PDB file of C-alpha atoms in Angstrom:
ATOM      1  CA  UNK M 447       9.017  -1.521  31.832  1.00 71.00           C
ATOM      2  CA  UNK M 448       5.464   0.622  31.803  1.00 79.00           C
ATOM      3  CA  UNK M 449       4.566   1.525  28.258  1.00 83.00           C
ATOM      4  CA  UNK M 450       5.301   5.090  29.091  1.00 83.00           C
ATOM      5  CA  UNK M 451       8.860   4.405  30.005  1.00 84.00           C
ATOM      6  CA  UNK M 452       9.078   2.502  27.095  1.00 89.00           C
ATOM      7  CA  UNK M 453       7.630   4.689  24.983  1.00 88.00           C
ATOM      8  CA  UNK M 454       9.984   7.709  26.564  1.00 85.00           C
ATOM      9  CA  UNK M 455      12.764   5.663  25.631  1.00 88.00           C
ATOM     10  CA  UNK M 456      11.767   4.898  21.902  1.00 89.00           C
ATOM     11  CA  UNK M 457      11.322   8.233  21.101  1.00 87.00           C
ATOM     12  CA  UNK M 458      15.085   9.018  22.655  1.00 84.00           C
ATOM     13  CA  UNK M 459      16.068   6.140  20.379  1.00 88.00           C
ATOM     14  CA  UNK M 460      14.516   7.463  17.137  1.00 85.00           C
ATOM     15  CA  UNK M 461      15.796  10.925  18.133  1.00 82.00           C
ATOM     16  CA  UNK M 462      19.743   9.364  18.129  1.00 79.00           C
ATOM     17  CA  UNK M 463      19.305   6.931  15.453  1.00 80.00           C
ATOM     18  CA  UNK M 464      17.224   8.907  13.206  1.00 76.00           C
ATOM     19  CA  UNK M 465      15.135   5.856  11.461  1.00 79.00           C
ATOM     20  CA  UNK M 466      14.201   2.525  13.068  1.00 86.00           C
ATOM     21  CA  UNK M 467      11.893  -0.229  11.837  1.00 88.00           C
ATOM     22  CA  UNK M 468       8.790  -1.399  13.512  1.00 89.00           C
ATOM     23  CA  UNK M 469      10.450  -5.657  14.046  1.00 89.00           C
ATOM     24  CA  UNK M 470      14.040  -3.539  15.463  1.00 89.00           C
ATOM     25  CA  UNK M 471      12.149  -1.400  18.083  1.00 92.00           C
ATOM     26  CA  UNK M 472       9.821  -4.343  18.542  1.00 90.00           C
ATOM     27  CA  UNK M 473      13.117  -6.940  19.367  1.00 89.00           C
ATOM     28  CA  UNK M 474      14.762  -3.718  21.177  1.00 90.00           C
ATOM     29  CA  UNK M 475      11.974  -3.734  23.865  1.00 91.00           C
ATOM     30  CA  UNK M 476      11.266  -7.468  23.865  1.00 90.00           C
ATOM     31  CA  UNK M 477       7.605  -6.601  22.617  1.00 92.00           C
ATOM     32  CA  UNK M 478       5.007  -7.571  19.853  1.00 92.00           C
ATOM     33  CA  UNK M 479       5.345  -5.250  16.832  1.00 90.00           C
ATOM     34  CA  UNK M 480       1.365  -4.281  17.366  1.00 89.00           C
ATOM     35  CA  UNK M 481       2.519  -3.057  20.751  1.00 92.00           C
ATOM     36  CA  UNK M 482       5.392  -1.151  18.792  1.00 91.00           C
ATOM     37  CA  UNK M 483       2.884  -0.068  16.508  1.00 89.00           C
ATOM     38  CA  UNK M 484       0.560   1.622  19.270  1.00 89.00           C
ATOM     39  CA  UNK M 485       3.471   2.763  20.812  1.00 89.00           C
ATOM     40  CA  UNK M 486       4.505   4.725  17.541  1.00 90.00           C
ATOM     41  CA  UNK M 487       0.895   6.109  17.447  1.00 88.00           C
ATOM     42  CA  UNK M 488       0.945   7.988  20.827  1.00 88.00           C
ATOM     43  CA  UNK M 489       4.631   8.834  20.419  1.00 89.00           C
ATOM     44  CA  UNK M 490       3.196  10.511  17.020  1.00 83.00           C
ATOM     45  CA  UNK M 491      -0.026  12.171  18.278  1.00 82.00           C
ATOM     46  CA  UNK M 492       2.584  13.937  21.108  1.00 81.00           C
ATOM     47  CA  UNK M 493       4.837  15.513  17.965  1.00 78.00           C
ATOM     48  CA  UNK M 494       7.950  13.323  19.140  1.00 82.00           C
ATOM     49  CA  UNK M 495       8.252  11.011  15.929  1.00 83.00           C
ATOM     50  CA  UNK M 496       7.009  10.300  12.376  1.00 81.00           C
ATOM     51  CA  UNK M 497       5.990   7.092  11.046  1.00 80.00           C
ATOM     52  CA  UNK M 498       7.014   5.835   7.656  1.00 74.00           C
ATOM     53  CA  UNK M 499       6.422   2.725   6.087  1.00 67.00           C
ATOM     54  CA  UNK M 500       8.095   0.258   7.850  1.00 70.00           C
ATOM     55  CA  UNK M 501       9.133   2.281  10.664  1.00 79.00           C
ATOM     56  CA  UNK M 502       9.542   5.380  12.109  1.00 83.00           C
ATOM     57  CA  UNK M 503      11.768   8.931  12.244  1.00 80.00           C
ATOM     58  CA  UNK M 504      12.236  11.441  14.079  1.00 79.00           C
ATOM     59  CA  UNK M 505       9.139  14.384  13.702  1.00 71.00           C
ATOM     60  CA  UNK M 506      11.387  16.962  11.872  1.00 63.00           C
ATOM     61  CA  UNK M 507      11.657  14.445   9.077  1.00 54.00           C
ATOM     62  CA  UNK M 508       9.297  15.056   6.524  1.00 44.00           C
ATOM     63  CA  UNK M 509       7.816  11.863   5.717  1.00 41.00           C
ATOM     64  CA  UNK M 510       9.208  11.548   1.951  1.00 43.00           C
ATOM     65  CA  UNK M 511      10.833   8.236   2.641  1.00 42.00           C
ATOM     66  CA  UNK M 512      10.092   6.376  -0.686  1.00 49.00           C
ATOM     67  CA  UNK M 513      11.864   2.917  -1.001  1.00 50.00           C
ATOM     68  CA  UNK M 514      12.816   1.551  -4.802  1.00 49.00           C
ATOM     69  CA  UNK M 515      10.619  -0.769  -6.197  1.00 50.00           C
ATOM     70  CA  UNK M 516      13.335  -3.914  -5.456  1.00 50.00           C
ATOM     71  CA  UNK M 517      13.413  -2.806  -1.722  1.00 48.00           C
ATOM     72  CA  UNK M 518       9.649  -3.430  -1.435  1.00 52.00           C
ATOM     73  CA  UNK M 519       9.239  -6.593  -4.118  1.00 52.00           C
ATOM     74  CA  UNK M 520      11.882  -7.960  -1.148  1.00 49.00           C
ATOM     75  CA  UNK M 521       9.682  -6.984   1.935  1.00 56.00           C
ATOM     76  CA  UNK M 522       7.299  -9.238   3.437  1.00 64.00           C
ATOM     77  CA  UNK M 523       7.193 -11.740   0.596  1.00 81.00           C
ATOM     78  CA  UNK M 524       5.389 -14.082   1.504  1.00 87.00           C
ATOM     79  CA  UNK M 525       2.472 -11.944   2.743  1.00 92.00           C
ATOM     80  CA  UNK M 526       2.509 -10.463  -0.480  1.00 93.00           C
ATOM     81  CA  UNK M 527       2.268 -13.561  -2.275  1.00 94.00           C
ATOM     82  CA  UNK M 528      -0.679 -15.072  -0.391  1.00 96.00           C
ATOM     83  CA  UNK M 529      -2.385 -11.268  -0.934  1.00 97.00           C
ATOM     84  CA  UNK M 530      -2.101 -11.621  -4.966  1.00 96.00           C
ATOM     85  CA  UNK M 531      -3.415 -15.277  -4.380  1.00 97.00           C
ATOM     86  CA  UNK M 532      -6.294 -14.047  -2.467  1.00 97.00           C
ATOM     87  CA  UNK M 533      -7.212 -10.980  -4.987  1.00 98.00           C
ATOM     88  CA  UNK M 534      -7.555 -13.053  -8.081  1.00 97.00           C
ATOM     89  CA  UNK M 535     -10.713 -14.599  -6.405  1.00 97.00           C
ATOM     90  CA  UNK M 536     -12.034 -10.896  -6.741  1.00 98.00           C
ATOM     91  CA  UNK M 537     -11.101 -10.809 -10.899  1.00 98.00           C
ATOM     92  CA  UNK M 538     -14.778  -9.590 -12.673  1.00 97.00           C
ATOM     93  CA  UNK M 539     -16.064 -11.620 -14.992  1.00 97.00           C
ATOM     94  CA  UNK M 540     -14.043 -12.534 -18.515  1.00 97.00           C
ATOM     95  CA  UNK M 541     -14.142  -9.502 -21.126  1.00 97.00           C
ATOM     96  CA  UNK M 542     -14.484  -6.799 -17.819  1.00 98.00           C
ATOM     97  CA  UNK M 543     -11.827  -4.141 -17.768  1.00 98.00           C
ATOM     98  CA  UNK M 544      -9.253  -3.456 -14.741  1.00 98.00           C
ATOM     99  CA  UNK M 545      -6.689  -0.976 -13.590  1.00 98.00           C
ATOM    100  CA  UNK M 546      -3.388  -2.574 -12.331  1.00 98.00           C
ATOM    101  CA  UNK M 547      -1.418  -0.043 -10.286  1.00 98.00           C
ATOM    102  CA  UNK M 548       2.285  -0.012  -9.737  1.00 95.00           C
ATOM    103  CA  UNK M 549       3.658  -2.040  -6.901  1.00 91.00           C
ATOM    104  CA  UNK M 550       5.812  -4.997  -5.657  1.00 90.00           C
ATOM    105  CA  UNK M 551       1.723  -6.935  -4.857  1.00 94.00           C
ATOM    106  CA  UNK M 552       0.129  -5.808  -7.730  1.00 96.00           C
ATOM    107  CA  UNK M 553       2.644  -7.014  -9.507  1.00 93.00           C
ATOM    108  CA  UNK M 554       2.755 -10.434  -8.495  1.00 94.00           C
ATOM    109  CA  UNK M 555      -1.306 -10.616  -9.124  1.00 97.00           C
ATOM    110  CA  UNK M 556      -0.521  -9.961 -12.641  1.00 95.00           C
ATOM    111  CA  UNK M 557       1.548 -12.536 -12.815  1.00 92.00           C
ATOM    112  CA  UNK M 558      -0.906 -14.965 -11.571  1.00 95.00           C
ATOM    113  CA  UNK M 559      -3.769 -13.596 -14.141  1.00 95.00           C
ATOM    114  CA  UNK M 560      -5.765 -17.040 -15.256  1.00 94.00           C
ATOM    115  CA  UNK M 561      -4.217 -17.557 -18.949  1.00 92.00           C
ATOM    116  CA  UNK M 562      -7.811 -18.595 -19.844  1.00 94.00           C
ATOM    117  CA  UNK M 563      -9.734 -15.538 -18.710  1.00 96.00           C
ATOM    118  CA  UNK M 564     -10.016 -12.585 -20.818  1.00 97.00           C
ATOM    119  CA  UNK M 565      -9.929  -8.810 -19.699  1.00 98.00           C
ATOM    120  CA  UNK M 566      -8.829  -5.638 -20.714  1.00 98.00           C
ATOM    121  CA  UNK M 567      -6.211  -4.568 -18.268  1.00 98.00           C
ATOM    122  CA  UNK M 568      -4.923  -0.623 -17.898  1.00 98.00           C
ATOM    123  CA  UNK M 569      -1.781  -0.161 -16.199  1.00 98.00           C
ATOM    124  CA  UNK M 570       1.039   2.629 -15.793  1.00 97.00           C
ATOM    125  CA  UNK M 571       3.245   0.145 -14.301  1.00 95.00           C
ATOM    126  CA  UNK M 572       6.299  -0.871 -17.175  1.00 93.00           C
ATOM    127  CA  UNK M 573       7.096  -3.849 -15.282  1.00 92.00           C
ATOM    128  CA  UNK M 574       3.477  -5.063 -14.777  1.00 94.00           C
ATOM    129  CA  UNK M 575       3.080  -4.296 -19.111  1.00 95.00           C
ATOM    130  CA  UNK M 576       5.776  -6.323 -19.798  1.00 92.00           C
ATOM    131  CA  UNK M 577       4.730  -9.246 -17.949  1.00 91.00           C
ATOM    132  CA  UNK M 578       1.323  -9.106 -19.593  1.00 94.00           C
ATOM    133  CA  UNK M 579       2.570  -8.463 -23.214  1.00 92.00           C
ATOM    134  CA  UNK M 580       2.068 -12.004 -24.086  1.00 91.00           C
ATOM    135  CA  UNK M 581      -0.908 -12.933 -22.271  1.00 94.00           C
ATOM    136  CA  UNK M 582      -2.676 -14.720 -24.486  1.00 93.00           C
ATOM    137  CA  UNK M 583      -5.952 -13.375 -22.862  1.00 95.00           C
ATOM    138  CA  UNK M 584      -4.999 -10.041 -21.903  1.00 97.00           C
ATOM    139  CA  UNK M 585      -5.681  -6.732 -23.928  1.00 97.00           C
ATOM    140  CA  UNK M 586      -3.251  -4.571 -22.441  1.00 97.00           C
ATOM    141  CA  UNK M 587      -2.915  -0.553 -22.726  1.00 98.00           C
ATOM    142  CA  UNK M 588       0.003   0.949 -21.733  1.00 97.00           C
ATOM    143  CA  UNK M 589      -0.677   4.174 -19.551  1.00 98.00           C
ATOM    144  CA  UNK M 590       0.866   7.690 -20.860  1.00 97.00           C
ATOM    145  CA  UNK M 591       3.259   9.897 -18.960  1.00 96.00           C
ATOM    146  CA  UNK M 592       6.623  10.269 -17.160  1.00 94.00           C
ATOM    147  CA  UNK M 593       8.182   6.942 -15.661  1.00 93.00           C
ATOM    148  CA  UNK M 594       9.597   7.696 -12.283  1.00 89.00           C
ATOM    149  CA  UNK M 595      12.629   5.832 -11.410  1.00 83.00           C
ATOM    150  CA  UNK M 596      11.394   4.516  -8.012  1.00 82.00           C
ATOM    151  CA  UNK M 597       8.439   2.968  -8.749  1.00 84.00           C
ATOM    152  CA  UNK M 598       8.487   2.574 -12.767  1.00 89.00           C
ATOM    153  CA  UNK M 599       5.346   3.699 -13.371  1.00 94.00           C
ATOM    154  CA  UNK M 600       4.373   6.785 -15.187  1.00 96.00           C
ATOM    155  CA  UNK M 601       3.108   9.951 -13.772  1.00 96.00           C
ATOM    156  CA  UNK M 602       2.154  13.220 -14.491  1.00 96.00           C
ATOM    157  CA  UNK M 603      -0.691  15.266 -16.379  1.00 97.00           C
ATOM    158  CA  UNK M 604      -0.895  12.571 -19.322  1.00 97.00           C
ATOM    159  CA  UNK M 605      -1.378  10.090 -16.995  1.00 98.00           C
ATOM    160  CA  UNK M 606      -4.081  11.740 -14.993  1.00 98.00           C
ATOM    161  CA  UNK M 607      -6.039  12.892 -18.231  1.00 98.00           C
ATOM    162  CA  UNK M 608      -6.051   8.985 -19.684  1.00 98.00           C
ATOM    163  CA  UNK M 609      -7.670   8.102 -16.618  1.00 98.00           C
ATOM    164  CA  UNK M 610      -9.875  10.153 -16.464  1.00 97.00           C
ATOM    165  CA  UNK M 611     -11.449   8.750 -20.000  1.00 97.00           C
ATOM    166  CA  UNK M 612     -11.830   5.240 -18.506  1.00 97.00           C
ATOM    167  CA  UNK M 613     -14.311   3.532 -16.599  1.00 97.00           C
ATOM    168  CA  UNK M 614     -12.814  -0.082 -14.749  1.00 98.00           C
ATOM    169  CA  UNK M 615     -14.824  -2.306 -13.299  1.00 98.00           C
ATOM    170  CA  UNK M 616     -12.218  -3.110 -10.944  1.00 98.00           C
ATOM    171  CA  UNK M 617      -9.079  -1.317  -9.642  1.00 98.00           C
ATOM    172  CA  UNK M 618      -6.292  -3.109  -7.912  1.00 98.00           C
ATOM    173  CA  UNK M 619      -4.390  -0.344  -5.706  1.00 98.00           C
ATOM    174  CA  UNK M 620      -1.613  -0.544  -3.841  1.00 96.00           C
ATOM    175  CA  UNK M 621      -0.452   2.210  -0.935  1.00 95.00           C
ATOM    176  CA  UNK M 622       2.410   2.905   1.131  1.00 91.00           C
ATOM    177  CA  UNK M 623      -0.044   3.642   4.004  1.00 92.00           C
ATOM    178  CA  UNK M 624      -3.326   3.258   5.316  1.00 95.00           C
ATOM    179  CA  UNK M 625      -5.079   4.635   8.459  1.00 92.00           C
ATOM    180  CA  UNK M 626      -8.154   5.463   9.590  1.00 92.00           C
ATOM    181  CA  UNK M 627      -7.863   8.418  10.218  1.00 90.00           C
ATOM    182  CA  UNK M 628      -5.390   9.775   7.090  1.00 93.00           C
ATOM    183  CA  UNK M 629      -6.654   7.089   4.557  1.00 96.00           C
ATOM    184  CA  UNK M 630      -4.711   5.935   1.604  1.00 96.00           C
ATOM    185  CA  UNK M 631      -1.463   7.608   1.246  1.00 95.00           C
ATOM    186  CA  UNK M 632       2.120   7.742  -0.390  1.00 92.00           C
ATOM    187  CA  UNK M 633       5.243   9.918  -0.423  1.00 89.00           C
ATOM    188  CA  UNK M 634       5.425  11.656  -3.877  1.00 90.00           C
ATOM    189  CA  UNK M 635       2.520  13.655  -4.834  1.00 93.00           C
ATOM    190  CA  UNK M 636       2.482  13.153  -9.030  1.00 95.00           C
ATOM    191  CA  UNK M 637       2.029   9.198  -7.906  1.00 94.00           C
ATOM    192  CA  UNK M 638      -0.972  10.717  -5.463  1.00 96.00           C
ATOM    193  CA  UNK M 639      -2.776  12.194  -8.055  1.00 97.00           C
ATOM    194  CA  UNK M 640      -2.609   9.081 -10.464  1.00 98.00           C
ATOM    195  CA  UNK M 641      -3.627   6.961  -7.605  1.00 98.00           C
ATOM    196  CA  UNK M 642      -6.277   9.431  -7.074  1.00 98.00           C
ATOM    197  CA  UNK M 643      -7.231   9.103 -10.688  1.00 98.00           C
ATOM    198  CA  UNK M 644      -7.509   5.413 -10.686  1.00 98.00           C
ATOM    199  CA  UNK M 645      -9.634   5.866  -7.600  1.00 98.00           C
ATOM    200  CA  UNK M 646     -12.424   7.627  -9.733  1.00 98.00           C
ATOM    201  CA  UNK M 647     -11.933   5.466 -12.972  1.00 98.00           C
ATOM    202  CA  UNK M 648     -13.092   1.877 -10.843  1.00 98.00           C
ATOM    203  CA  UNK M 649     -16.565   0.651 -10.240  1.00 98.00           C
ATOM    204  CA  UNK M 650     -15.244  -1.193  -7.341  1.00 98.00           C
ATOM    205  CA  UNK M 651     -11.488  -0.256  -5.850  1.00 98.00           C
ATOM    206  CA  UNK M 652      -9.812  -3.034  -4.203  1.00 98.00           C
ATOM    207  CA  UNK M 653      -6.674  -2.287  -2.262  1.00 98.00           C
ATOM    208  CA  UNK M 654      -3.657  -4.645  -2.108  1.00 98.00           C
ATOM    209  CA  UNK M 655      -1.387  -4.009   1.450  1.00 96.00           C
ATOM    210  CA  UNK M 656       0.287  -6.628   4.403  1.00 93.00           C
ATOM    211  CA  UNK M 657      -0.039  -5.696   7.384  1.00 92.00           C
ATOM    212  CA  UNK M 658       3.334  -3.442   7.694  1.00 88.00           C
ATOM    213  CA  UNK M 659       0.950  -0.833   5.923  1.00 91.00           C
ATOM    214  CA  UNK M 660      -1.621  -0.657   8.521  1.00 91.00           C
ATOM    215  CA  UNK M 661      -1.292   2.408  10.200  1.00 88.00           C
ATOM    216  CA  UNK M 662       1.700   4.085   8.562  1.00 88.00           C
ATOM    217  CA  UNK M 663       0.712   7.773   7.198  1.00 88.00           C
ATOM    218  CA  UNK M 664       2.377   9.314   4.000  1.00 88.00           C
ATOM    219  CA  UNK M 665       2.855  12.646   2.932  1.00 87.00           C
ATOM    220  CA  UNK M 666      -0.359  12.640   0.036  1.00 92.00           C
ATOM    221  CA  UNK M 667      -3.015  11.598   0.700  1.00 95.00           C
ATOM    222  CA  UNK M 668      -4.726  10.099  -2.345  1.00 97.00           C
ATOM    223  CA  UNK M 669      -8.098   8.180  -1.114  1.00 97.00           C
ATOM    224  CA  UNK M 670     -10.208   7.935   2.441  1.00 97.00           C
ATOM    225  CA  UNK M 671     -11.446   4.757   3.132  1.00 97.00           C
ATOM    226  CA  UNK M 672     -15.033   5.230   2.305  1.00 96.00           C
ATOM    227  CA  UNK M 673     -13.252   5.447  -1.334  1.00 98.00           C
ATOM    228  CA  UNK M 674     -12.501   1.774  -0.724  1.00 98.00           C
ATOM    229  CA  UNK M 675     -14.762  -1.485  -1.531  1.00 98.00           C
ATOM    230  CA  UNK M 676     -12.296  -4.276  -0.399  1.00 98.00           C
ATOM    231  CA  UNK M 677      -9.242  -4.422   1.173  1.00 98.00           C
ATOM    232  CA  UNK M 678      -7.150  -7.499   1.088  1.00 98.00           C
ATOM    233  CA  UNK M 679      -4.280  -8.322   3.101  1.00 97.00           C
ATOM    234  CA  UNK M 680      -3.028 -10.599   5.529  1.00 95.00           C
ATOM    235  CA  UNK M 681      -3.404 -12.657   8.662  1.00 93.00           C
ATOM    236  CA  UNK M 682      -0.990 -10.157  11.134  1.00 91.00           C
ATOM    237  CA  UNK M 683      -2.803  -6.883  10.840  1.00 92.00           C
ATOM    238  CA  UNK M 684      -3.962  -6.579  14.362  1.00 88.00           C
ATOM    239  CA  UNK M 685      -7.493  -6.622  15.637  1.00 91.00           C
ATOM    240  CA  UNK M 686      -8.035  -3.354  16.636  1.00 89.00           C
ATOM    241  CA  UNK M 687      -7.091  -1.926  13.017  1.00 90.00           C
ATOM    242  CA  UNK M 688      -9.137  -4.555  11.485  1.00 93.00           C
ATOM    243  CA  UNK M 689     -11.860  -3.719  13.496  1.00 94.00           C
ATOM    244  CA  UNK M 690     -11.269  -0.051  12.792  1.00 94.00           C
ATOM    245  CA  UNK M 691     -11.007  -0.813   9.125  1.00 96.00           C
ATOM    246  CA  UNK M 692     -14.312  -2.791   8.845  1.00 96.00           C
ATOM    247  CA  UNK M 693     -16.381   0.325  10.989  1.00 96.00           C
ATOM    248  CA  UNK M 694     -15.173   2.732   8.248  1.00 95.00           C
ATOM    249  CA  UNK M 695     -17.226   0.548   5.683  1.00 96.00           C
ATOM    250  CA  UNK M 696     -14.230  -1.588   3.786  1.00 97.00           C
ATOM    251  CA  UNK M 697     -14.988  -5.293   3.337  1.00 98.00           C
ATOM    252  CA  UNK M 698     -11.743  -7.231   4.479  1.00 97.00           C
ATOM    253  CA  UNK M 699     -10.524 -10.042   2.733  1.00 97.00           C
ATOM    254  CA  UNK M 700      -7.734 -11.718   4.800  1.00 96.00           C
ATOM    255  CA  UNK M 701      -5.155 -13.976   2.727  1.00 93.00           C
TER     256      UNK M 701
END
């Protein structure tokens, strides 16, 4: 099959279906889910779909997909596991100050925080404060504002104001997206504007996302990637969007 009979034929697919992963289209058409993914990206520059994370819909669906946090801590574990691995290697120095963002990755970074190195660590993720409350090492603050159901994290004015008073020298972000050519971006726009927030409160802003991210666009955009110092992720983000990546200015760290 040429790729534009294939791609004719995904975009009839998506259009009777109405939302298909990347690894179901990919297993559909007995193809590589990079091939998928390029597929998805001329389908989407034609107006005849919409990708989301993970996948795609059709283009009348506004992309404000937003999986739970347990849908994504259960997505691509392993990648994510090897990511957090790879990110405490980029820790600053004991007694420096950090900003852990919500997220399934994030998450399982703070859970692998050295119990013998000392920081001051902001967060306005409830799950990621209550795995540091006893960290022997860890001064933790607890971020103001509203907690959102999906992604337990406050949000809001509160939240954006206490950022806004604090300087990290490192912030650990996680996205549902990132492109070259839309940046950083997620669904719901009060998590946008903390994200944006956190953005402007690090020295350095490393960002935490496997491969499924690579390419997916969300609603808000919250940072470009000149706004980014380090991306880490992992071994199947295709060349091309590595090399992309890397041209923008962001250092790459694979796991």
């Amino acid at each position: 099959m040429y790729a534009e009979e294939r791609q004719q034929a995904m975009a009839q697919l998506v259009a009777e279906r109405g939302r298909l992963s990347v690894s179901v289209l990919a297993e559909q058409y007995d193809v590589t889910t990079e091939t998928v993914r390029r597929d998805l990206s001329t389908l989407e520059r034609l107006g005849l779909v919409r990708r989301v994370h993970g996948g795609v819909v059709p283009a009348n669906s506004l992309s404000v997909i937003e999986s739970g946090l347990l849908e994504r801590d259960s997505a691509n574990t392993a990648e994510k596991d090897r990511i957090a691995r790879a990110a405490v290697d980029l820790l600053p120095p004991p007694g420096s100050t950090v900003i852990l963002d919500a997220g399934s990755t994030t998450s399982r970074l703070a859970s692998l925080l050295p119990r013998d190195h000392r920081l001051i660590v902001f967060t306005h993720a409830v799950p990621i404060a209550a795995r540091l409350a006893n960290h022997p090492q860890i001064e933790l603050h607890l971020l103001p504002g509203r907690v959102r159901m999906t992604t337990q994290a406050a949000v809001g004015s509160d939240t954006v104001n206490a950022l806004g008073q604090i300087r990290a020298d490192v912030v650990f972000l996680g996205t549902n997206g990132l492109s070259v050519a839309h940046g950083l971006s997620t669904p719901d726009r009060d998590e946008a504007a903390t994200k944006r927030a956190m953005v402007g409160a690090g020295r350095q802003v490393v960002v935490l996302a496997d491969a499924s991210k690579m390419g997916e666009e969300s609603l808000m955009r919250f940072a470009t990637l000149a706004e980014v110092d380090v991306l880490v992720t992992d071994d199947g983000v295709a060349e091309p969007d590595r090399s992309e990546i890397v041209a923008a200015g962001v250092e790459v760290v694979t796991a």
